[in-house]
Amino acid sequence: MTINIEEMATFCRKKGFVFPNSEIYGGLSGFFDFGPLGVEVNNKIKQTWWKRFVQDRDDIVGIDGSIVSSQKIWQASGHVDSFSDVLIECKKCHSRQRADHLLEEQHNLNVEGKSLDYFNAIVKEKGLKCPKCQSEEFGECSQFNLMFKTFVGPKEDEESVAYLRGETAQIIFTNFKNVLDTTRVKLPFGIAQIGKAFRNEISPREFLFRVREFEQMEIEFFTHPGKADDCPYIKDFLKVEMNVFTAENQENNQEQQKMSVADLLKLNINKWQAYWLVQEYLWFTEDLGINPENLRVREHTKDELAFYAKACFDLDYNFPMGWKEIYGNADRGKFDLTQHQEHSGKKMEYFDEETQEKVVPVVASEPSQGVERAFLSLMFDSYHDDKERGNVVLKLPPKVSPFFCVVLPLVKNKENITQKAKEVYQQIKTCYSCYYDQAASVGRRYARADEIGVNYCITVDFDTLEDDCVTIRDRDSTKQERIKISELNNKLFSLYFS
């Protein structure tokens, strides 16, 4: 990792991965558009996640809920009253910032979960500087609700109020009975969803890391209230080791430590939560190819735990701006189903055939992450400035690279060469994500492919006309191999799954 967050934003824009939203009109803070390459990577991130956690499992089903929903959902969940951040305003330039971010950046203080009175007292004691005008004069801290409000229908009155969802989880909870009634799921089981969420952030920052519109990949995993530790699969992962930053480490200013899953279970974590934590860790390291040393598990301290959560663990990535959360896993208990049962008057019960009783299941584990943060960690982990080649090499794994291969005619001014190259391209494009490129020298085309993460370059040259072979170049090693066109599809298959 050799570049900072601003340089990564520039690289992503220049190469067609991510563009600022509304750029021709000056941009809109906290919103981004994925370009031709970015949408390919983003979609493949989601596809690998969905395949691993939904399609390849028998205990997970999926839904795709609406973005706009009734205000009653968000009143019941507590979002309307308490989904907020602490805002502070500069008296000189009147810019508004998140107070917790300023305290963390300027005084290295973690103030998550603290009261408004605490914020006002600590700002008065420590002092802050406005990042825009350097003034040290601020008004009182206040709560700022993050929900995006809208109106449904022709009237803009209180009855017409609806909200863009602040998280995907609540749509899963409100559809819990629908899933029970239309499928044959039995506890323990999960409901998964990938979709957009919206938060009216006070001060979006750090490129894709903190934005106002983002996409979540989330599972709510339900168990019997007394069986959160009845996980038959955890025994297969007890020896997996991860970097872990425990609550005790944080409170005593100690370093993170290497810890096995067996040792992790000695902390405040149930077995299903530990299981899903390690499953997501393996998805990051195996499917996305993230370096394990750039990942750590962080246990939430008691002060920062959400009021409904019994325990919460994050996966952090070591960004240039420090360790930052890219995934969270909460033991939510039965708070959400109970809330919606009370507010809607509809039963959220499950009939347990074994015990012949009706129970409200608990969310023993909620694996939740943002697609954009997974994308950002993947881009940083893959970015290599190769001084020997003289260009950037984006070492994306085949499952998530925008294109697995590119077909290159050695020259573009010989019709027999270009025609043969186009035939090869037509042969493989229905099986693999690939494109055709004949502009510039073959060396420059190699470099272009390296910079956007293409795994293999397939070159058609003059010898191809004689031996019906092409040259396959590996992006990471630059090694080249000659292979028959008739064997090309099988060769690419073995390379993709190697």
Short mmCIF file of N, CA and C in Angstrom, two decimals, residues 303-430:
data_model
loop_
_atom_site.label_atom_id
_atom_site.label_comp_id
_atom_site.label_asym_id
_atom_site.label_seq_id
_atom_site.Cartn_x
_atom_site.Cartn_y
_atom_site.Cartn_z
N ASP A 303 -18.77 0.66 26.66
CA ASP A 303 -19.27 2.02 26.46
C ASP A 303 -19.85 2.24 25.06
N GLU A 304 -19.35 1.52 24.07
CA GLU A 304 -19.79 1.77 22.70
C GLU A 304 -20.83 0.77 22.20
N LEU A 305 -21.17 -0.23 23.00
CA LEU A 305 -22.17 -1.20 22.58
C LEU A 305 -23.53 -0.51 22.40
N ALA A 306 -24.21 -0.82 21.29
CA ALA A 306 -25.58 -0.36 21.12
C ALA A 306 -26.43 -0.93 22.25
N PHE A 307 -27.47 -0.19 22.66
CA PHE A 307 -28.24 -0.58 23.84
C PHE A 307 -28.90 -1.95 23.68
N TYR A 308 -29.19 -2.34 22.42
CA TYR A 308 -29.87 -3.62 22.20
C TYR A 308 -28.90 -4.78 22.06
N ALA A 309 -27.59 -4.49 21.89
CA ALA A 309 -26.62 -5.54 21.55
C ALA A 309 -26.01 -6.17 22.80
N LYS A 310 -25.95 -7.48 22.82
CA LYS A 310 -25.27 -8.19 23.91
C LYS A 310 -23.75 -8.20 23.68
N ALA A 311 -23.35 -8.23 22.42
CA ALA A 311 -21.93 -8.22 22.06
C ALA A 311 -21.82 -7.77 20.61
N CYS A 312 -20.70 -7.16 20.28
CA CYS A 312 -20.48 -6.72 18.90
C CYS A 312 -19.00 -6.81 18.57
N PHE A 313 -18.69 -7.32 17.40
CA PHE A 313 -17.32 -7.44 16.92
C PHE A 313 -17.23 -6.89 15.50
N ASP A 314 -16.19 -6.12 15.24
CA ASP A 314 -15.95 -5.59 13.90
C ASP A 314 -14.79 -6.31 13.25
N LEU A 315 -14.76 -6.27 11.93
CA LEU A 315 -13.53 -6.54 11.19
C LEU A 315 -13.02 -5.20 10.69
N ASP A 316 -11.79 -4.86 11.05
CA ASP A 316 -11.16 -3.62 10.62
C ASP A 316 -10.13 -3.91 9.54
N TYR A 317 -9.96 -2.94 8.63
CA TYR A 317 -8.90 -3.02 7.63
C TYR A 317 -7.89 -1.92 7.90
N ASN A 318 -6.63 -2.22 7.66
CA ASN A 318 -5.55 -1.26 7.92
C ASN A 318 -5.38 -0.32 6.73
N PHE A 319 -6.24 0.70 6.67
CA PHE A 319 -6.18 1.72 5.62
C PHE A 319 -5.01 2.68 5.87
N PRO A 320 -4.67 3.52 4.88
CA PRO A 320 -3.65 4.55 5.11
C PRO A 320 -4.03 5.50 6.25
N MET A 321 -5.33 5.68 6.48
CA MET A 321 -5.78 6.57 7.55
C MET A 321 -5.98 5.81 8.86
N GLY A 322 -5.45 4.59 8.93
CA GLY A 322 -5.53 3.81 10.16
C GLY A 322 -6.51 2.65 10.05
N TRP A 323 -6.66 1.92 11.15
CA TRP A 323 -7.60 0.79 11.19
C TRP A 323 -9.02 1.31 11.19
N LYS A 324 -9.81 0.85 10.23
CA LYS A 324 -11.20 1.30 10.11
C LYS A 324 -12.12 0.10 9.87
N GLU A 325 -13.34 0.21 10.40
CA GLU A 325 -14.30 -0.88 10.30
C GLU A 325 -14.79 -1.10 8.87
N ILE A 326 -14.79 -2.36 8.41
CA ILE A 326 -15.38 -2.69 7.11
C ILE A 326 -16.50 -3.73 7.25
N TYR A 327 -16.69 -4.24 8.47
CA TYR A 327 -17.71 -5.27 8.71
C TYR A 327 -18.05 -5.26 10.19
N GLY A 328 -19.32 -5.49 10.51
CA GLY A 328 -19.73 -5.57 11.89
C GLY A 328 -20.58 -6.80 12.13
N ASN A 329 -20.52 -7.33 13.36
CA ASN A 329 -21.31 -8.51 13.70
C ASN A 329 -21.86 -8.34 15.11
N ALA A 330 -23.17 -8.15 15.20
CA ALA A 330 -23.81 -7.90 16.50
C ALA A 330 -24.70 -9.06 16.92
N ASP A 331 -24.70 -9.35 18.20
CA ASP A 331 -25.68 -10.23 18.83
C ASP A 331 -26.83 -9.33 19.26
N ARG A 332 -27.89 -9.24 18.44
CA ARG A 332 -28.97 -8.27 18.67
C ARG A 332 -30.06 -8.79 19.60
N GLY A 333 -29.97 -10.08 19.98
CA GLY A 333 -31.01 -10.62 20.84
C GLY A 333 -32.36 -10.60 20.14
N LYS A 334 -33.44 -10.43 20.90
CA LYS A 334 -34.78 -10.42 20.29
C LYS A 334 -35.38 -9.01 20.26
N PHE A 335 -34.50 -8.00 20.39
CA PHE A 335 -34.98 -6.62 20.43
C PHE A 335 -35.85 -6.26 19.23
N ASP A 336 -35.35 -6.53 18.04
CA ASP A 336 -36.02 -6.04 16.84
C ASP A 336 -37.37 -6.72 16.60
N LEU A 337 -37.40 -8.04 16.67
CA LEU A 337 -38.68 -8.74 16.46
C LEU A 337 -39.69 -8.36 17.53
N THR A 338 -39.22 -8.19 18.76
CA THR A 338 -40.11 -7.79 19.86
C THR A 338 -40.67 -6.39 19.62
N GLN A 339 -39.82 -5.47 19.20
CA GLN A 339 -40.27 -4.10 18.92
C GLN A 339 -41.34 -4.08 17.85
N HIS A 340 -41.10 -4.79 16.74
CA HIS A 340 -42.07 -4.77 15.65
C HIS A 340 -43.35 -5.52 16.03
N GLN A 341 -43.24 -6.52 16.87
CA GLN A 341 -44.42 -7.23 17.35
C GLN A 341 -45.28 -6.30 18.19
N GLU A 342 -44.64 -5.53 19.07
CA GLU A 342 -45.38 -4.62 19.95
C GLU A 342 -46.01 -3.46 19.18
N HIS A 343 -45.26 -2.89 18.24
CA HIS A 343 -45.74 -1.70 17.53
C HIS A 343 -46.75 -2.03 16.43
N SER A 344 -46.62 -3.20 15.79
CA SER A 344 -47.53 -3.56 14.70
C SER A 344 -48.74 -4.34 15.17
N GLY A 345 -48.61 -5.00 16.33
CA GLY A 345 -49.68 -5.87 16.80
C GLY A 345 -49.70 -7.22 16.12
N LYS A 346 -48.69 -7.48 15.26
CA LYS A 346 -48.59 -8.75 14.55
C LYS A 346 -47.58 -9.66 15.25
N LYS A 347 -47.93 -10.93 15.39
CA LYS A 347 -47.06 -11.89 16.07
C LYS A 347 -45.81 -12.17 15.25
N MET A 348 -44.68 -12.19 15.92
CA MET A 348 -43.40 -12.53 15.29
C MET A 348 -42.87 -13.83 15.91
N GLU A 349 -43.78 -14.77 16.10
CA GLU A 349 -43.42 -15.99 16.81
C GLU A 349 -43.10 -17.13 15.83
N TYR A 350 -42.33 -18.06 16.34
CA TYR A 350 -41.96 -19.27 15.59
C TYR A 350 -42.43 -20.47 16.41
N PHE A 351 -43.10 -21.41 15.74
CA PHE A 351 -43.56 -22.60 16.45
C PHE A 351 -42.47 -23.67 16.40
N ASP A 352 -41.92 -24.00 17.56
CA ASP A 352 -40.86 -25.01 17.67
C ASP A 352 -41.51 -26.39 17.79
N GLU A 353 -41.40 -27.18 16.72
CA GLU A 353 -42.04 -28.50 16.72
C GLU A 353 -41.43 -29.45 17.74
N GLU A 354 -40.16 -29.25 18.03
CA GLU A 354 -39.48 -30.14 18.98
C GLU A 354 -40.00 -29.94 20.39
N THR A 355 -40.16 -28.67 20.79
CA THR A 355 -40.60 -28.38 22.16
C THR A 355 -42.09 -28.08 22.24
N GLN A 356 -42.75 -27.98 21.06
CA GLN A 356 -44.19 -27.67 21.00
C GLN A 356 -44.51 -26.34 21.69
N GLU A 357 -43.64 -25.35 21.46
CA GLU A 357 -43.87 -24.03 22.05
C GLU A 357 -43.67 -22.94 21.01
N LYS A 358 -44.29 -21.81 21.23
CA LYS A 358 -44.10 -20.64 20.38
C LYS A 358 -43.04 -19.74 21.03
N VAL A 359 -42.06 -19.33 20.24
CA VAL A 359 -41.01 -18.47 20.77
C VAL A 359 -40.76 -17.32 19.80
N VAL A 360 -40.28 -16.21 20.34
CA VAL A 360 -39.76 -15.13 19.50
C VAL A 360 -38.26 -15.40 19.33
N PRO A 361 -37.81 -15.73 18.12
CA PRO A 361 -36.38 -16.05 17.94
C PRO A 361 -35.49 -14.85 18.25
N VAL A 362 -34.22 -15.14 18.51
CA VAL A 362 -33.24 -14.09 18.73
C VAL A 362 -32.31 -14.01 17.53
N VAL A 363 -31.77 -12.82 17.30
CA VAL A 363 -30.73 -12.65 16.29
C VAL A 363 -29.41 -12.91 16.99
N ALA A 364 -28.95 -14.16 16.91
CA ALA A 364 -27.69 -14.52 17.57
C ALA A 364 -26.49 -13.89 16.88
N SER A 365 -26.65 -13.60 15.58
CA SER A 365 -25.55 -13.01 14.83
C SER A 365 -26.11 -12.19 13.68
N GLU A 366 -25.55 -11.00 13.49
CA GLU A 366 -25.92 -10.14 12.37
C GLU A 366 -24.66 -9.75 11.60
N PRO A 367 -24.23 -10.58 10.64
CA PRO A 367 -23.11 -10.18 9.78
C PRO A 367 -23.55 -9.06 8.84
N SER A 368 -22.86 -7.92 8.91
CA SER A 368 -23.28 -6.76 8.13
C SER A 368 -22.06 -5.99 7.63
N GLN A 369 -22.11 -5.61 6.36
CA GLN A 369 -20.98 -4.85 5.82
C GLN A 369 -21.41 -4.00 4.64
N GLY A 370 -20.61 -3.00 4.34
CA GLY A 370 -20.86 -2.13 3.20
C GLY A 370 -20.09 -2.62 1.99
N VAL A 371 -20.76 -2.61 0.83
CA VAL A 371 -20.10 -3.02 -0.41
C VAL A 371 -18.96 -2.06 -0.73
N GLU A 372 -19.20 -0.76 -0.54
CA GLU A 372 -18.18 0.23 -0.88
C GLU A 372 -16.93 0.07 -0.03
N ARG A 373 -17.09 -0.29 1.24
CA ARG A 373 -15.91 -0.47 2.10
C ARG A 373 -15.15 -1.74 1.72
N ALA A 374 -15.88 -2.78 1.31
CA ALA A 374 -15.21 -3.98 0.80
C ALA A 374 -14.44 -3.64 -0.47
N PHE A 375 -15.06 -2.85 -1.34
CA PHE A 375 -14.42 -2.41 -2.58
C PHE A 375 -13.15 -1.61 -2.28
N LEU A 376 -13.25 -0.69 -1.32
CA LEU A 376 -12.12 0.17 -1.00
C LEU A 376 -10.96 -0.62 -0.40
N SER A 377 -11.25 -1.54 0.50
CA SER A 377 -10.19 -2.37 1.07
C SER A 377 -9.55 -3.25 0.00
N LEU A 378 -10.36 -3.76 -0.93
CA LEU A 378 -9.85 -4.57 -2.03
C LEU A 378 -8.92 -3.76 -2.93
N MET A 379 -9.29 -2.53 -3.22
CA MET A 379 -8.46 -1.69 -4.09
C MET A 379 -7.13 -1.36 -3.44
N PHE A 380 -7.14 -1.03 -2.16
CA PHE A 380 -5.88 -0.73 -1.47
C PHE A 380 -5.01 -1.97 -1.36
N ASP A 381 -5.62 -3.10 -1.08
CA ASP A 381 -4.84 -4.33 -0.91
C ASP A 381 -4.23 -4.80 -2.22
N SER A 382 -4.89 -4.48 -3.34
CA SER A 382 -4.44 -4.94 -4.65
C SER A 382 -3.47 -3.99 -5.34
N TYR A 383 -3.41 -2.76 -4.85
CA TYR A 383 -2.63 -1.71 -5.55
C TYR A 383 -1.13 -1.89 -5.31
N HIS A 384 -0.38 -2.04 -6.39
CA HIS A 384 1.08 -2.17 -6.31
C HIS A 384 1.71 -1.26 -7.36
N ASP A 385 2.58 -0.37 -6.92
CA ASP A 385 3.32 0.49 -7.84
C ASP A 385 4.61 -0.23 -8.21
N ASP A 386 4.60 -0.87 -9.36
CA ASP A 386 5.73 -1.70 -9.80
C ASP A 386 6.80 -0.83 -10.47
N LYS A 387 7.86 -0.52 -9.75
CA LYS A 387 8.90 0.36 -10.26
C LYS A 387 9.64 -0.27 -11.44
N GLU A 388 9.77 -1.59 -11.40
CA GLU A 388 10.49 -2.27 -12.47
C GLU A 388 9.72 -2.19 -13.79
N ARG A 389 8.42 -2.38 -13.72
CA ARG A 389 7.60 -2.28 -14.94
C ARG A 389 7.35 -0.83 -15.33
N GLY A 390 7.34 0.05 -14.32
CA GLY A 390 7.05 1.45 -14.59
C GLY A 390 5.57 1.76 -14.65
N ASN A 391 4.76 0.89 -14.06
CA ASN A 391 3.32 1.15 -14.03
C ASN A 391 2.69 0.48 -12.80
N VAL A 392 1.47 0.88 -12.51
CA VAL A 392 0.71 0.27 -11.42
C VAL A 392 0.24 -1.12 -11.85
N VAL A 393 0.28 -2.05 -10.91
CA VAL A 393 -0.29 -3.38 -11.13
C VAL A 393 -1.37 -3.58 -10.07
N LEU A 394 -2.60 -3.75 -10.54
CA LEU A 394 -3.73 -3.95 -9.63
C LEU A 394 -3.98 -5.45 -9.53
N LYS A 395 -3.52 -6.05 -8.43
CA LYS A 395 -3.51 -7.51 -8.31
C LYS A 395 -4.84 -8.04 -7.75
N LEU A 396 -5.89 -7.82 -8.54
CA LEU A 396 -7.22 -8.31 -8.15
C LEU A 396 -7.35 -9.80 -8.45
N PRO A 397 -7.96 -10.57 -7.55
CA PRO A 397 -8.21 -11.99 -7.83
C PRO A 397 -9.18 -12.16 -8.99
N PRO A 398 -9.12 -13.29 -9.70
CA PRO A 398 -10.01 -13.51 -10.86
C PRO A 398 -11.49 -13.34 -10.55
N LYS A 399 -11.93 -13.73 -9.34
CA LYS A 399 -13.36 -13.66 -9.02
C LYS A 399 -13.90 -12.24 -9.00
N VAL A 400 -13.03 -11.25 -8.78
CA VAL A 400 -13.52 -9.88 -8.62
C VAL A 400 -12.82 -8.87 -9.54
N SER A 401 -11.96 -9.32 -10.43
CA SER A 401 -11.33 -8.36 -11.36
C SER A 401 -12.37 -7.94 -12.39
N PRO A 402 -12.29 -6.70 -12.90
CA PRO A 402 -13.31 -6.24 -13.86
C PRO A 402 -13.33 -7.09 -15.12
N PHE A 403 -12.14 -7.53 -15.56
CA PHE A 403 -12.02 -8.44 -16.70
C PHE A 403 -10.99 -9.51 -16.37
N PHE A 404 -11.35 -10.76 -16.66
CA PHE A 404 -10.44 -11.87 -16.41
C PHE A 404 -9.32 -11.90 -17.45
N CYS A 405 -9.66 -11.52 -18.70
CA CYS A 405 -8.64 -11.56 -19.74
C CYS A 405 -8.94 -10.53 -20.82
N VAL A 406 -7.93 -10.27 -21.64
CA VAL A 406 -8.05 -9.37 -22.78
C VAL A 406 -7.37 -10.04 -23.97
N VAL A 407 -7.96 -9.87 -25.15
CA VAL A 407 -7.38 -10.43 -26.37
C VAL A 407 -6.71 -9.30 -27.14
N LEU A 408 -5.43 -9.51 -27.51
CA LEU A 408 -4.62 -8.48 -28.15
C LEU A 408 -4.04 -8.98 -29.46
N PRO A 409 -4.37 -8.38 -30.60
CA PRO A 409 -3.60 -8.67 -31.81
C PRO A 409 -2.24 -7.98 -31.68
N LEU A 410 -1.18 -8.65 -32.12
CA LEU A 410 0.15 -8.06 -31.98
C LEU A 410 0.24 -6.72 -32.68
N VAL A 411 -0.36 -6.63 -33.87
CA VAL A 411 -0.42 -5.37 -34.62
C VAL A 411 -1.85 -5.16 -35.08
N LYS A 412 -2.19 -3.92 -35.37
CA LYS A 412 -3.57 -3.62 -35.77
C LYS A 412 -3.71 -3.37 -37.27
N ASN A 413 -2.57 -3.31 -37.99
CA ASN A 413 -2.63 -2.97 -39.41
C ASN A 413 -2.49 -4.17 -40.32
N LYS A 414 -2.59 -5.38 -39.74
CA LYS A 414 -2.58 -6.59 -40.54
C LYS A 414 -3.91 -7.31 -40.33
N GLU A 415 -4.72 -7.29 -41.41
CA GLU A 415 -6.09 -7.79 -41.27
C GLU A 415 -6.14 -9.25 -40.87
N ASN A 416 -5.18 -10.07 -41.35
CA ASN A 416 -5.22 -11.48 -40.99
C ASN A 416 -4.96 -11.70 -39.51
N ILE A 417 -4.13 -10.80 -38.91
CA ILE A 417 -3.87 -10.88 -37.46
C ILE A 417 -5.10 -10.44 -36.67
N THR A 418 -5.66 -9.29 -37.03
CA THR A 418 -6.81 -8.76 -36.28
C THR A 418 -8.03 -9.68 -36.44
N GLN A 419 -8.20 -10.25 -37.63
CA GLN A 419 -9.32 -11.15 -37.85
C GLN A 419 -9.21 -12.38 -36.97
N LYS A 420 -7.99 -12.95 -36.89
CA LYS A 420 -7.77 -14.12 -36.05
C LYS A 420 -8.01 -13.78 -34.57
N ALA A 421 -7.54 -12.59 -34.16
CA ALA A 421 -7.72 -12.16 -32.77
C ALA A 421 -9.20 -12.02 -32.43
N LYS A 422 -9.97 -11.50 -33.38
CA LYS A 422 -11.41 -11.34 -33.13
C LYS A 422 -12.12 -12.69 -33.05
N GLU A 423 -11.63 -13.66 -33.80
CA GLU A 423 -12.19 -15.01 -33.71
C GLU A 423 -11.92 -15.61 -32.33
N VAL A 424 -10.70 -15.41 -31.82
CA VAL A 424 -10.36 -15.90 -30.47
C VAL A 424 -11.24 -15.21 -29.43
N TYR A 425 -11.41 -13.90 -29.61
CA TYR A 425 -12.25 -13.13 -28.68
C TYR A 425 -13.69 -13.66 -28.67
N GLN A 426 -14.25 -13.92 -29.86
CA GLN A 426 -15.61 -14.45 -29.94
C GLN A 426 -15.71 -15.82 -29.28
N GLN A 427 -14.63 -16.60 -29.35
CA GLN A 427 -14.62 -17.95 -28.79
C GLN A 427 -14.72 -17.95 -27.27
N ILE A 428 -14.10 -16.96 -26.62
CA ILE A 428 -14.00 -17.01 -25.15
C ILE A 428 -14.91 -16.03 -24.42
N LYS A 429 -15.45 -15.02 -25.13
CA LYS A 429 -16.14 -13.94 -24.41
C LYS A 429 -17.44 -14.37 -23.74
N THR A 430 -18.07 -15.45 -24.26
CA THR A 430 -19.31 -15.91 -23.61
C THR A 430 -19.04 -16.71 -22.34
#
